[in-house]
GROMACS .gro file of N, CA and C in nm:
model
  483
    1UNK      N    1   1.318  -2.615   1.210
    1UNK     CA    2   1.255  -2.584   1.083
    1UNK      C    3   1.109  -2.547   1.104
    2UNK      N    4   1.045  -2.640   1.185
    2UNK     CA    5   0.931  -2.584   1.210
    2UNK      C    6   0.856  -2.490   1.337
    3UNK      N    7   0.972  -2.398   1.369
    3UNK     CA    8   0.941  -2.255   1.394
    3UNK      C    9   0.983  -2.158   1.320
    4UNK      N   10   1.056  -2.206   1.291
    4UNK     CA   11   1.094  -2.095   1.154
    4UNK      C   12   1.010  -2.110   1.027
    5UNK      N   13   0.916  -2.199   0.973
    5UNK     CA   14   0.788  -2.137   0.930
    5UNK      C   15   0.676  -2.092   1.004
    6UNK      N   16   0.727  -2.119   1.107
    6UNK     CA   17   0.588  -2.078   1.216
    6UNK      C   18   0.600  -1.929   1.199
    7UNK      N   19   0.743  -1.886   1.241
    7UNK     CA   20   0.747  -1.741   1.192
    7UNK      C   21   0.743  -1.658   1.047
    8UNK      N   22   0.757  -1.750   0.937
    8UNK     CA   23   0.719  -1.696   0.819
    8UNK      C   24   0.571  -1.683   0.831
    9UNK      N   25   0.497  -1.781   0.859
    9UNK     CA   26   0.341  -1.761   0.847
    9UNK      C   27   0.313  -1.663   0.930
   10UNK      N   28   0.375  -1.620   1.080
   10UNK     CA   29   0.273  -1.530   1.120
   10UNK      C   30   0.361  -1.383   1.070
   11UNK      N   31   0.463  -1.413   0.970
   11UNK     CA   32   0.465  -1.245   0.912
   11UNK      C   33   0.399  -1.219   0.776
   12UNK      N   34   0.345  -1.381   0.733
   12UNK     CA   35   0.262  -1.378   0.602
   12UNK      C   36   0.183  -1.213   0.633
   13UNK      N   37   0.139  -1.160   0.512
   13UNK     CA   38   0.017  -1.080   0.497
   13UNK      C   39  -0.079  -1.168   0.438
   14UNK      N   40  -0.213  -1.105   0.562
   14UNK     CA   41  -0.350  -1.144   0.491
   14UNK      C   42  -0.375  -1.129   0.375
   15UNK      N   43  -0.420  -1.229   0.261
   15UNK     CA   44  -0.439  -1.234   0.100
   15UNK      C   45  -0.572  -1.253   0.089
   16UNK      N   46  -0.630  -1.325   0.186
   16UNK     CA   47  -0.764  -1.382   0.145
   16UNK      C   48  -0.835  -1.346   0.263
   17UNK      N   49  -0.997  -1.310   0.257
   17UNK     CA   50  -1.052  -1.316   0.407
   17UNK      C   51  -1.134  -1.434   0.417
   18UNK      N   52  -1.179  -1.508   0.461
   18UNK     CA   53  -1.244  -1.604   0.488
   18UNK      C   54  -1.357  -1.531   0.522
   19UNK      N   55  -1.476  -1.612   0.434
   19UNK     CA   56  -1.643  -1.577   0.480
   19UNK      C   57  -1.731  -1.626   0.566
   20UNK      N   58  -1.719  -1.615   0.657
   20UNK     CA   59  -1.829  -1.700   0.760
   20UNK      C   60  -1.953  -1.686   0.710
   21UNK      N   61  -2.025  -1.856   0.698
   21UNK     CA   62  -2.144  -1.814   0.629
   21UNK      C   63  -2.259  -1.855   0.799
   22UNK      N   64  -2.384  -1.842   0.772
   22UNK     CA   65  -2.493  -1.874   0.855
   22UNK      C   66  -2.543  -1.999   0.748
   23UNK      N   67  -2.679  -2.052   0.832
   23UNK     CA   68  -2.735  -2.132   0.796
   23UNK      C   69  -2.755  -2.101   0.647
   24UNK      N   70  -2.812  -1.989   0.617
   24UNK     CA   71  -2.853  -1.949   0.518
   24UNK      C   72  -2.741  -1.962   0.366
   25UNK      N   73  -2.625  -1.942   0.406
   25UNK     CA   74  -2.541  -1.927   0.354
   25UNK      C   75  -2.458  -1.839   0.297
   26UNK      N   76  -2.586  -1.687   0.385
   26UNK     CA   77  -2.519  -1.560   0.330
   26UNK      C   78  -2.411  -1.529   0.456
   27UNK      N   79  -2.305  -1.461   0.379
   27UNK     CA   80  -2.218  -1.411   0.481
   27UNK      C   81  -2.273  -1.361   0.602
   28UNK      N   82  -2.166  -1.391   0.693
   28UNK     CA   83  -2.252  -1.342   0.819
   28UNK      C   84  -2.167  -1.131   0.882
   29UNK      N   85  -2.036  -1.139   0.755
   29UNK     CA   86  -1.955  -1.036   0.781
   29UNK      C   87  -1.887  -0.978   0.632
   30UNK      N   88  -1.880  -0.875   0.638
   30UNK     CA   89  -1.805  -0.841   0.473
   30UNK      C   90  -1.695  -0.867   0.520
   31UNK      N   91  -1.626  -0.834   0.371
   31UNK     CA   92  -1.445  -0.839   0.343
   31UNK      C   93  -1.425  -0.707   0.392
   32UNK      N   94  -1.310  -0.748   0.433
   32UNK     CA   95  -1.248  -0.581   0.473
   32UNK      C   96  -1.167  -0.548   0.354
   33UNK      N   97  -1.217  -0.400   0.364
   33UNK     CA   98  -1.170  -0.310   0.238
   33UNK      C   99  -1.027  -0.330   0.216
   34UNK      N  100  -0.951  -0.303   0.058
   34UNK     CA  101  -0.806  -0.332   0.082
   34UNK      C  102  -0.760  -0.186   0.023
   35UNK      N  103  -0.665  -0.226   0.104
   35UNK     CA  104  -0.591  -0.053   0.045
   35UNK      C  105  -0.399  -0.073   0.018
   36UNK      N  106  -0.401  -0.075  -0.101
   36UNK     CA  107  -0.263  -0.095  -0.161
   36UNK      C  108  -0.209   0.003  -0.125
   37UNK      N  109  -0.086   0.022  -0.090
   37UNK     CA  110   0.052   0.081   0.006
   37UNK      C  111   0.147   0.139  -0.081
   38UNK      N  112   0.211   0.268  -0.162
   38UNK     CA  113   0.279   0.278  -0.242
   38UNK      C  114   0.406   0.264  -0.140
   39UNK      N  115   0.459   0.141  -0.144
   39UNK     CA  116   0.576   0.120  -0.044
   39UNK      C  117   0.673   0.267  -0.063
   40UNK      N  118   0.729   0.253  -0.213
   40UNK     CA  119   0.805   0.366  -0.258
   40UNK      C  120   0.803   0.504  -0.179
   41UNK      N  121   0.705   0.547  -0.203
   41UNK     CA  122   0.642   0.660  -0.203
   41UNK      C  123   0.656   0.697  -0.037
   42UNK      N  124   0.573   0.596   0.009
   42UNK     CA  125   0.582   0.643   0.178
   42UNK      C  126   0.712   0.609   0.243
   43UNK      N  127   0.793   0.523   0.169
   43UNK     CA  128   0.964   0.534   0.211
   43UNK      C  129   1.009   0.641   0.222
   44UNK      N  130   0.985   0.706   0.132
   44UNK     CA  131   1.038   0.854   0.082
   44UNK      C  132   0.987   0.987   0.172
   45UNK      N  133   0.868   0.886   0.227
   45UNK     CA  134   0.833   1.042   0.302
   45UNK      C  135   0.895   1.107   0.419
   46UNK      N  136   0.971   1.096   0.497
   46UNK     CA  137   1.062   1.170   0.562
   46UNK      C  138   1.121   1.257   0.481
   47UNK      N  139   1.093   1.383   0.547
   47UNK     CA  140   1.207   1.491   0.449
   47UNK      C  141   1.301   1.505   0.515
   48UNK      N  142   1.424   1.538   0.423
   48UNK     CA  143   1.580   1.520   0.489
   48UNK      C  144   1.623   1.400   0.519
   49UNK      N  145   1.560   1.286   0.505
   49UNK     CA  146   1.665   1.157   0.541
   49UNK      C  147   1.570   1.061   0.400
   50UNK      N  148   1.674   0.979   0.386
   50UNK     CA  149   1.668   0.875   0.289
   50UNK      C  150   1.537   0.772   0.318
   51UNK      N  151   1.474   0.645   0.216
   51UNK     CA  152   1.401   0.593   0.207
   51UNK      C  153   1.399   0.498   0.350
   52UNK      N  154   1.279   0.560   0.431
   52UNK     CA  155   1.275   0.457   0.579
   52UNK      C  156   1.198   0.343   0.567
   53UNK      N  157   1.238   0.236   0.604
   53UNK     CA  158   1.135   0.100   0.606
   53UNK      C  159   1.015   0.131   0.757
   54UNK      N  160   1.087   0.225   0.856
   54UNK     CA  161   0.984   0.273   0.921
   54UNK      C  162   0.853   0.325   0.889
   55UNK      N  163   0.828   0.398   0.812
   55UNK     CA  164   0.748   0.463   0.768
   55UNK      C  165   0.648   0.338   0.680
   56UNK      N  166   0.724   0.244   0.602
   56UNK     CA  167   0.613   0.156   0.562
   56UNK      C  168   0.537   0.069   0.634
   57UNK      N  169   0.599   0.046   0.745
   57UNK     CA  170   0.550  -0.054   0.853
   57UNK      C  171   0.490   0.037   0.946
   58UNK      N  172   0.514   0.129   0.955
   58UNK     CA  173   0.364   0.258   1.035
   58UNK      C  174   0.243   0.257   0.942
   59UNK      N  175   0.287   0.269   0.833
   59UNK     CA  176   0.124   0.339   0.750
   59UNK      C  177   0.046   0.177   0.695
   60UNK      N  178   0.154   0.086   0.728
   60UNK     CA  179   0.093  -0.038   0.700
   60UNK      C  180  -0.042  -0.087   0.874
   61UNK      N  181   0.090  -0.092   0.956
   61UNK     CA  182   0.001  -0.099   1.095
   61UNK      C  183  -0.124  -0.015   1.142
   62UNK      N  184  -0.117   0.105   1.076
   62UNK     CA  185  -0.172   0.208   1.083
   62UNK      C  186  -0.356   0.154   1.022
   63UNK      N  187  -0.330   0.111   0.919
   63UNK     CA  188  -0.436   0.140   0.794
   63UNK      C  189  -0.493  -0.033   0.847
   64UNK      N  190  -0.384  -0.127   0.943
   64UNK     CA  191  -0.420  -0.258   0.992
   64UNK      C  192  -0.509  -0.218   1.071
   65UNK      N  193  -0.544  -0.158   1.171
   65UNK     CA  194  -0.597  -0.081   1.264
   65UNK      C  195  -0.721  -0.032   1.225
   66UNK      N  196  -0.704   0.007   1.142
   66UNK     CA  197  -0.853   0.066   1.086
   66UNK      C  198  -0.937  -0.022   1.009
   67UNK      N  199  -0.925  -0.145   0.993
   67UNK     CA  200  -0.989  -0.244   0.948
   67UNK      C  201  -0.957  -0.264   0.819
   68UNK      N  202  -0.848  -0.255   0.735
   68UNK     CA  203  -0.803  -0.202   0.618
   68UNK      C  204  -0.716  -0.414   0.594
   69UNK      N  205  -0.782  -0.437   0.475
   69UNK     CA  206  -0.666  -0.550   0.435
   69UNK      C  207  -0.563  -0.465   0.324
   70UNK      N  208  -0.436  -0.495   0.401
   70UNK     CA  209  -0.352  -0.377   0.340
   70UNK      C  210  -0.205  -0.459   0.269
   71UNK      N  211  -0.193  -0.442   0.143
   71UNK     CA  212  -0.103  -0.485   0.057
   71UNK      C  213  -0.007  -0.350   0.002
   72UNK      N  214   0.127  -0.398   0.071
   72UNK     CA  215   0.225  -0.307   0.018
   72UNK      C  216   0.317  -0.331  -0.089
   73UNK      N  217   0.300  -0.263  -0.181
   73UNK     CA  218   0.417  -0.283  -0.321
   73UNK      C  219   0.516  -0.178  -0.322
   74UNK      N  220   0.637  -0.222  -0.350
   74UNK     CA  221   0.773  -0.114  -0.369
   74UNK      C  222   0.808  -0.165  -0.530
   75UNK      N  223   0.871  -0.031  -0.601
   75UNK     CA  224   0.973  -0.046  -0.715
   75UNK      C  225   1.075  -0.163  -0.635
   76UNK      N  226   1.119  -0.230  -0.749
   76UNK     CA  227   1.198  -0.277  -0.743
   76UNK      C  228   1.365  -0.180  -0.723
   77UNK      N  229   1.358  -0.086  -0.738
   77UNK     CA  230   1.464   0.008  -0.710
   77UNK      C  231   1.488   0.027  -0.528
   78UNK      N  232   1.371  -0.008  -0.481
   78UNK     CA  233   1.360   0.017  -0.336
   78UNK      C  234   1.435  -0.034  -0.260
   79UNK      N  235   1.520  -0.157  -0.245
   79UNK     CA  236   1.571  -0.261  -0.215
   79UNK      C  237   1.697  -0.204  -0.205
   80UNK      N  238   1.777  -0.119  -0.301
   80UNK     CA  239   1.873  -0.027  -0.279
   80UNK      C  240   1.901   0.068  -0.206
   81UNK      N  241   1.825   0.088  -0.187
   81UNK     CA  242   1.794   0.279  -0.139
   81UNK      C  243   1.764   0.261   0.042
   82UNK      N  244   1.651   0.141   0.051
   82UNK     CA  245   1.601   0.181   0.206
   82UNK      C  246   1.720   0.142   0.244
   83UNK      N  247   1.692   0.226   0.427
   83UNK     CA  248   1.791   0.246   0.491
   83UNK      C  249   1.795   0.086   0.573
   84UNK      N  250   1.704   0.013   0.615
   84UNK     CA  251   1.727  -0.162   0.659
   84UNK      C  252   1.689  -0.258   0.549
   85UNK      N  253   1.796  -0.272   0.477
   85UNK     CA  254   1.808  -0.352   0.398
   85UNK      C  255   1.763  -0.512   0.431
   86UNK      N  256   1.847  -0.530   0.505
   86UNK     CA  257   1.807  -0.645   0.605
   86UNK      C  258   1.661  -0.733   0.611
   87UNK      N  259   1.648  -0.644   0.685
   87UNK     CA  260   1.488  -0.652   0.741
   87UNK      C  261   1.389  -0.634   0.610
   88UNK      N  262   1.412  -0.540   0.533
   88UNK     CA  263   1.334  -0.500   0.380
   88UNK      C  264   1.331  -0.686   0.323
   89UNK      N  265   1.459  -0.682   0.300
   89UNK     CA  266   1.476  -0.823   0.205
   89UNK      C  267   1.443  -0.903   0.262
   90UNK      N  268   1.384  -0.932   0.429
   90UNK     CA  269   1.306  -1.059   0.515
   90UNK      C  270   1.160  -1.024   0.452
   91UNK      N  271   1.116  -0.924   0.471
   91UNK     CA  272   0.960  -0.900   0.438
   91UNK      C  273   0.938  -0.903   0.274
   92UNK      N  274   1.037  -0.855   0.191
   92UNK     CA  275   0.998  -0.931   0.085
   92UNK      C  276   1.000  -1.038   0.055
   93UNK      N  277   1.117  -1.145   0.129
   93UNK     CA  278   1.057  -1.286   0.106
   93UNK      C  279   0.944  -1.320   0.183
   94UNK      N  280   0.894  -1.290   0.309
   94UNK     CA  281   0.815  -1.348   0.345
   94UNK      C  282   0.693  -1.310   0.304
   95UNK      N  283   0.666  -1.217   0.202
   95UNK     CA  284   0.519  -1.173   0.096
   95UNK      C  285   0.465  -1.047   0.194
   96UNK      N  286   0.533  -0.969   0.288
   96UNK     CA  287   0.471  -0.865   0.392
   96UNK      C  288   0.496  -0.755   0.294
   97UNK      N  289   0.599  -0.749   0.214
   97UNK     CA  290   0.652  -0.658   0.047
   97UNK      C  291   0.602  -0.723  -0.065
   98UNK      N  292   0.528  -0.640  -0.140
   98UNK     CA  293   0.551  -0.720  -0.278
   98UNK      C  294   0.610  -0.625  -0.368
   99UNK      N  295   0.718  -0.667  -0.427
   99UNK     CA  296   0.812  -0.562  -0.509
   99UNK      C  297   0.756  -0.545  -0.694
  100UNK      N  298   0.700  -0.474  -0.696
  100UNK     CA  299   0.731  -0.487  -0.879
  100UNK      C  300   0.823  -0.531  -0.953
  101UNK      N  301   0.766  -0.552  -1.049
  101UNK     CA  302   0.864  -0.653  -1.121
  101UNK      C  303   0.967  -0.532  -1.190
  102UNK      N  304   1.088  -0.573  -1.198
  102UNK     CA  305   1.225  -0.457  -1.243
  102UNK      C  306   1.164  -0.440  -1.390
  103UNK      N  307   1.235  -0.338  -1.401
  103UNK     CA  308   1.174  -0.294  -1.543
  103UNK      C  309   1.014  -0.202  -1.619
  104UNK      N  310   0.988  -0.256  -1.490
  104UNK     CA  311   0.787  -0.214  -1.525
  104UNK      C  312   0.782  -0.053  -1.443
  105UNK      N  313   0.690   0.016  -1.507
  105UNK     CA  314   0.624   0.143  -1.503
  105UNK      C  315   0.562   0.148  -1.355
  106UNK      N  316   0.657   0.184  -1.232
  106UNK     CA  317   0.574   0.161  -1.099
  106UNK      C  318   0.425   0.209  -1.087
  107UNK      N  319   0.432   0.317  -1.124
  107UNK     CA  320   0.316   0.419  -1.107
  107UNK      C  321   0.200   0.274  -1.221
  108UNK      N  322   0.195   0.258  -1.326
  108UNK     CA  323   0.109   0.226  -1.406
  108UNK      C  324   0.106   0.064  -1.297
  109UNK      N  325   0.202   0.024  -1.262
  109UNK     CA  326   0.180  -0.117  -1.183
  109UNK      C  327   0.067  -0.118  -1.118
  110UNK      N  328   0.117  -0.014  -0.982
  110UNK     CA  329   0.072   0.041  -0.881
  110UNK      C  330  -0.104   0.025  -0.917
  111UNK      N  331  -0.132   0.158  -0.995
  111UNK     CA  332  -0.281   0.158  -1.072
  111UNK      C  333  -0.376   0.012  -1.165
  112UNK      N  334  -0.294   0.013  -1.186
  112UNK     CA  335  -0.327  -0.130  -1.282
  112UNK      C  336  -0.374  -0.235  -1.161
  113UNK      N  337  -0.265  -0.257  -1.092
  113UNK     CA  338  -0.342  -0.338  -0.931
  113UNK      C  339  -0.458  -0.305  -0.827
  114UNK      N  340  -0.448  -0.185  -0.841
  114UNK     CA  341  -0.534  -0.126  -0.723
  114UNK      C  342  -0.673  -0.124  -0.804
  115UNK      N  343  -0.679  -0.100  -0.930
  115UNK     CA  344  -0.776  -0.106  -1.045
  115UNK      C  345  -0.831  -0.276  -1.013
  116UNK      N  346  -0.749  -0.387  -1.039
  116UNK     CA  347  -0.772  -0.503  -1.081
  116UNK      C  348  -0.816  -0.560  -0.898
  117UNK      N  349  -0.791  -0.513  -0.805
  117UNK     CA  350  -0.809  -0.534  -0.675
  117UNK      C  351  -0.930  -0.423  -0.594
  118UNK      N  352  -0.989  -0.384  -0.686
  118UNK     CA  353  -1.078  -0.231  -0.614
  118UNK      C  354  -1.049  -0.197  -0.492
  119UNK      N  355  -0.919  -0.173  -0.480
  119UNK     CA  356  -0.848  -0.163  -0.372
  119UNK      C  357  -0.796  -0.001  -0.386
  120UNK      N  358  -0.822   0.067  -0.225
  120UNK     CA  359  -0.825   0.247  -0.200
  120UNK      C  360  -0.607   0.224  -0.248
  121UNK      N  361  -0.563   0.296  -0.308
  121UNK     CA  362  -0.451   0.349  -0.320
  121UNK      C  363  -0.391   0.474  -0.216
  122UNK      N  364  -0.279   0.404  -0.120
  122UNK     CA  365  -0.242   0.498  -0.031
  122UNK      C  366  -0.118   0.589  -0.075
  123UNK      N  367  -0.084   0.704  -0.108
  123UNK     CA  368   0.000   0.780  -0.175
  123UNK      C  369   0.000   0.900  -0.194
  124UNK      N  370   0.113   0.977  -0.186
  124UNK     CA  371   0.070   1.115  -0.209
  124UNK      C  372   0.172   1.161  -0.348
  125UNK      N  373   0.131   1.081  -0.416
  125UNK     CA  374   0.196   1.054  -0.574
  125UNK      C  375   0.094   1.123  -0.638
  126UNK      N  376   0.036   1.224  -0.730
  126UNK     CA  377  -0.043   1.303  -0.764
  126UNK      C  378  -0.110   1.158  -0.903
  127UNK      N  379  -0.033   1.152  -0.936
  127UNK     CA  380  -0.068   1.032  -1.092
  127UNK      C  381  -0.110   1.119  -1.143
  128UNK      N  382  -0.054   1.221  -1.201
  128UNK     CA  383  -0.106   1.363  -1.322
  128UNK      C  384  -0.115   1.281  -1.504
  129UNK      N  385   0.023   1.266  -1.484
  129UNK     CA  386  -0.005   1.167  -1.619
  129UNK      C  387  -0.088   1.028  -1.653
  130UNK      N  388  -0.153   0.978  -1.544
  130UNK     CA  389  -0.234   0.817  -1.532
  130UNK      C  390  -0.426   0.879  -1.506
  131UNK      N  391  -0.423   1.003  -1.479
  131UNK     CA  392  -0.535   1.011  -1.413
  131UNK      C  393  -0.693   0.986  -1.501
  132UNK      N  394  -0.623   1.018  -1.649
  132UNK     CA  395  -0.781   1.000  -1.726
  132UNK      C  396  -0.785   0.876  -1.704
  133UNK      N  397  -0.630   0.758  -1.748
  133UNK     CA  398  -0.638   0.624  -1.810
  133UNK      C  399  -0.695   0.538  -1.667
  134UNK      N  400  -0.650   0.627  -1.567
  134UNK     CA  401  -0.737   0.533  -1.412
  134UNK      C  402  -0.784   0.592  -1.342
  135UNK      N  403  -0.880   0.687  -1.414
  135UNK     CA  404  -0.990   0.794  -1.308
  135UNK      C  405  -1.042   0.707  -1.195
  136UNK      N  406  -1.134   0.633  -1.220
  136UNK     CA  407  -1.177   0.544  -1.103
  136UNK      C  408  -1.075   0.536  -1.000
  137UNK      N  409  -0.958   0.477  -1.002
  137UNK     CA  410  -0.824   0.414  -0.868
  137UNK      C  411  -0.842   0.590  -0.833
  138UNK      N  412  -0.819   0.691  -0.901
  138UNK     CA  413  -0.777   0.849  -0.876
  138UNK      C  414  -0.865   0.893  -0.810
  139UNK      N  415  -0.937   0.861  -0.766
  139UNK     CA  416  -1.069   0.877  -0.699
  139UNK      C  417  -1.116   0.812  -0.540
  140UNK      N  418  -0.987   0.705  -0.542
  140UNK     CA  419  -0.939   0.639  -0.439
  140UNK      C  420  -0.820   0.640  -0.345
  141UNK      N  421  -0.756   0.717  -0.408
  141UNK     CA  422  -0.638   0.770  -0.339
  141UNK      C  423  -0.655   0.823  -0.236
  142UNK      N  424  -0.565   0.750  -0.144
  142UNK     CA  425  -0.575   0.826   0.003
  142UNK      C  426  -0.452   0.902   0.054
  143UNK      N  427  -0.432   1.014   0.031
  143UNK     CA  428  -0.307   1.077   0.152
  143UNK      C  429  -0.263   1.094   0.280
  144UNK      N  430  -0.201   1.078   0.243
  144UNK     CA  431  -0.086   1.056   0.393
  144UNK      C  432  -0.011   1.155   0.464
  145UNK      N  433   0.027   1.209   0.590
  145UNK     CA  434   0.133   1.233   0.645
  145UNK      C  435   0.188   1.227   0.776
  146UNK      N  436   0.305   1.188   0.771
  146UNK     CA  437   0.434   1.130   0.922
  146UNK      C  438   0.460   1.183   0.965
  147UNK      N  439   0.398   1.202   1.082
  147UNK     CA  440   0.493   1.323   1.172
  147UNK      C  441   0.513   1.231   1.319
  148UNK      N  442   0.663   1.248   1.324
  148UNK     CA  443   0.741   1.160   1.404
  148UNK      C  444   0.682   1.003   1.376
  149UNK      N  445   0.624   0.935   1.467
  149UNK     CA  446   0.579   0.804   1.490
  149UNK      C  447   0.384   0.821   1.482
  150UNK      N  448   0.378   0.887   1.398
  150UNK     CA  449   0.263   0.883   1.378
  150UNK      C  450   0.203   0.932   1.239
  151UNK      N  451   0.048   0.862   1.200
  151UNK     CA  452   0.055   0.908   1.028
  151UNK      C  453  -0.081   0.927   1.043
  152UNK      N  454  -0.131   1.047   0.926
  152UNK     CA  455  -0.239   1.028   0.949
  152UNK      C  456  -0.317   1.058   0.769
  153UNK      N  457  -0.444   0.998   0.755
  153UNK     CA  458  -0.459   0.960   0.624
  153UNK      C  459  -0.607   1.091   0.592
  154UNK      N  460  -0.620   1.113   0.468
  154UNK     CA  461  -0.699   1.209   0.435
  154UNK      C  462  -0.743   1.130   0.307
  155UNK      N  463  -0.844   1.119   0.293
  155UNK     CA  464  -0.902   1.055   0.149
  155UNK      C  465  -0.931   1.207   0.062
  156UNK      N  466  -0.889   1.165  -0.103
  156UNK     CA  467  -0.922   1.269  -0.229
  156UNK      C  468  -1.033   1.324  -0.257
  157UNK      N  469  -1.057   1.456  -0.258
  157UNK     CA  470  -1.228   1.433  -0.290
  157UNK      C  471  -1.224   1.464  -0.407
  158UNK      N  472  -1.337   1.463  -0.477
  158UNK     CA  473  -1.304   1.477  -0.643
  158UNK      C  474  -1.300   1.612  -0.662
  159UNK      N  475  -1.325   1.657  -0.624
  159UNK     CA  476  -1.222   1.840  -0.644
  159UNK      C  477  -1.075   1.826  -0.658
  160UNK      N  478  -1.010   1.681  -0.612
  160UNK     CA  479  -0.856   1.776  -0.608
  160UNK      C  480  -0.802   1.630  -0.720
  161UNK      N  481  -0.785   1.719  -0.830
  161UNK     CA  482  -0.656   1.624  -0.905
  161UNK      C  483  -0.544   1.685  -0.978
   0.00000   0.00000   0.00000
């Protein structure tokens, strides 16, 4: 039992950063930036094959790498569709997924969090219909694209919506 939370904790995702303070008491390091994961979205990005859990665990490792505290959310529809079910339904229990709640407006979720978390939005979801109501998050959007085993990210500039 107790390696088998040993292994839930080390597939936990980072939630919180801890502040090292100095004497003084000011931090001695910032938070690392967070950048919410449209799980959905980058499932989908392979063209010609169905929703890959590969692809979320690249652009997740990916954006880990770059100093990024990185939180991934999927529709609750996702759970159907990807191709390792398996493995999908381990990382959503162990909090490495966080799924929207069934029923709810992904896209408005999605925004509404990344809004409430000032957290960069990774996606190449345009949000045409959300963009007045969450100009700010629209402004944070970062794009993406997979080619083979590799991804690479382009931030929005405010020219393009």
């Amino acid at each position: 039992a107790a390696g088998a939370a040993a292994a839930r904790a080390a597939a936990a995702p980072i939630t919180a950063v801890a502040q090292p303070v100095g004497a003084d008491d000011a931090p001695l390091a910032p938070a690392r930036p967070r950048a919410l994961v449209d799980g959905s979205n980058v499932a989908h990005a392979t063209e010609g094959a169905g929703p890959r859990l590969a692809n979320i665990l690249l652009v997740r490792d990916r954006l880990s790498a770059q100093g990024f505290e990185v939180i991934v959310v999927a529709d609750a529809a996702l759970r159907h569709q990807i191709d390792d079910a398996e493995e999908y339904e381990r990382l959503v229990h162990a909090g490495v997924i966080v799924q929207a709640p069934a029923g709810t407006d992904a896209d408005y979720f999605l925004l509404s969090f990344a809004r409430e978390l000032e957290a960069s939005l990774v996606s190449n979801d345009r949000f045409r219909d959300r963009s007045r109501q969450f100009a700010e998050v629209h402004r944070h959007v970062i794009l993406y694209m997979i080619m083979g085993d590799q991804v690479f990210f382009e931030r929005r500039t405010l020219r393009r919506t």
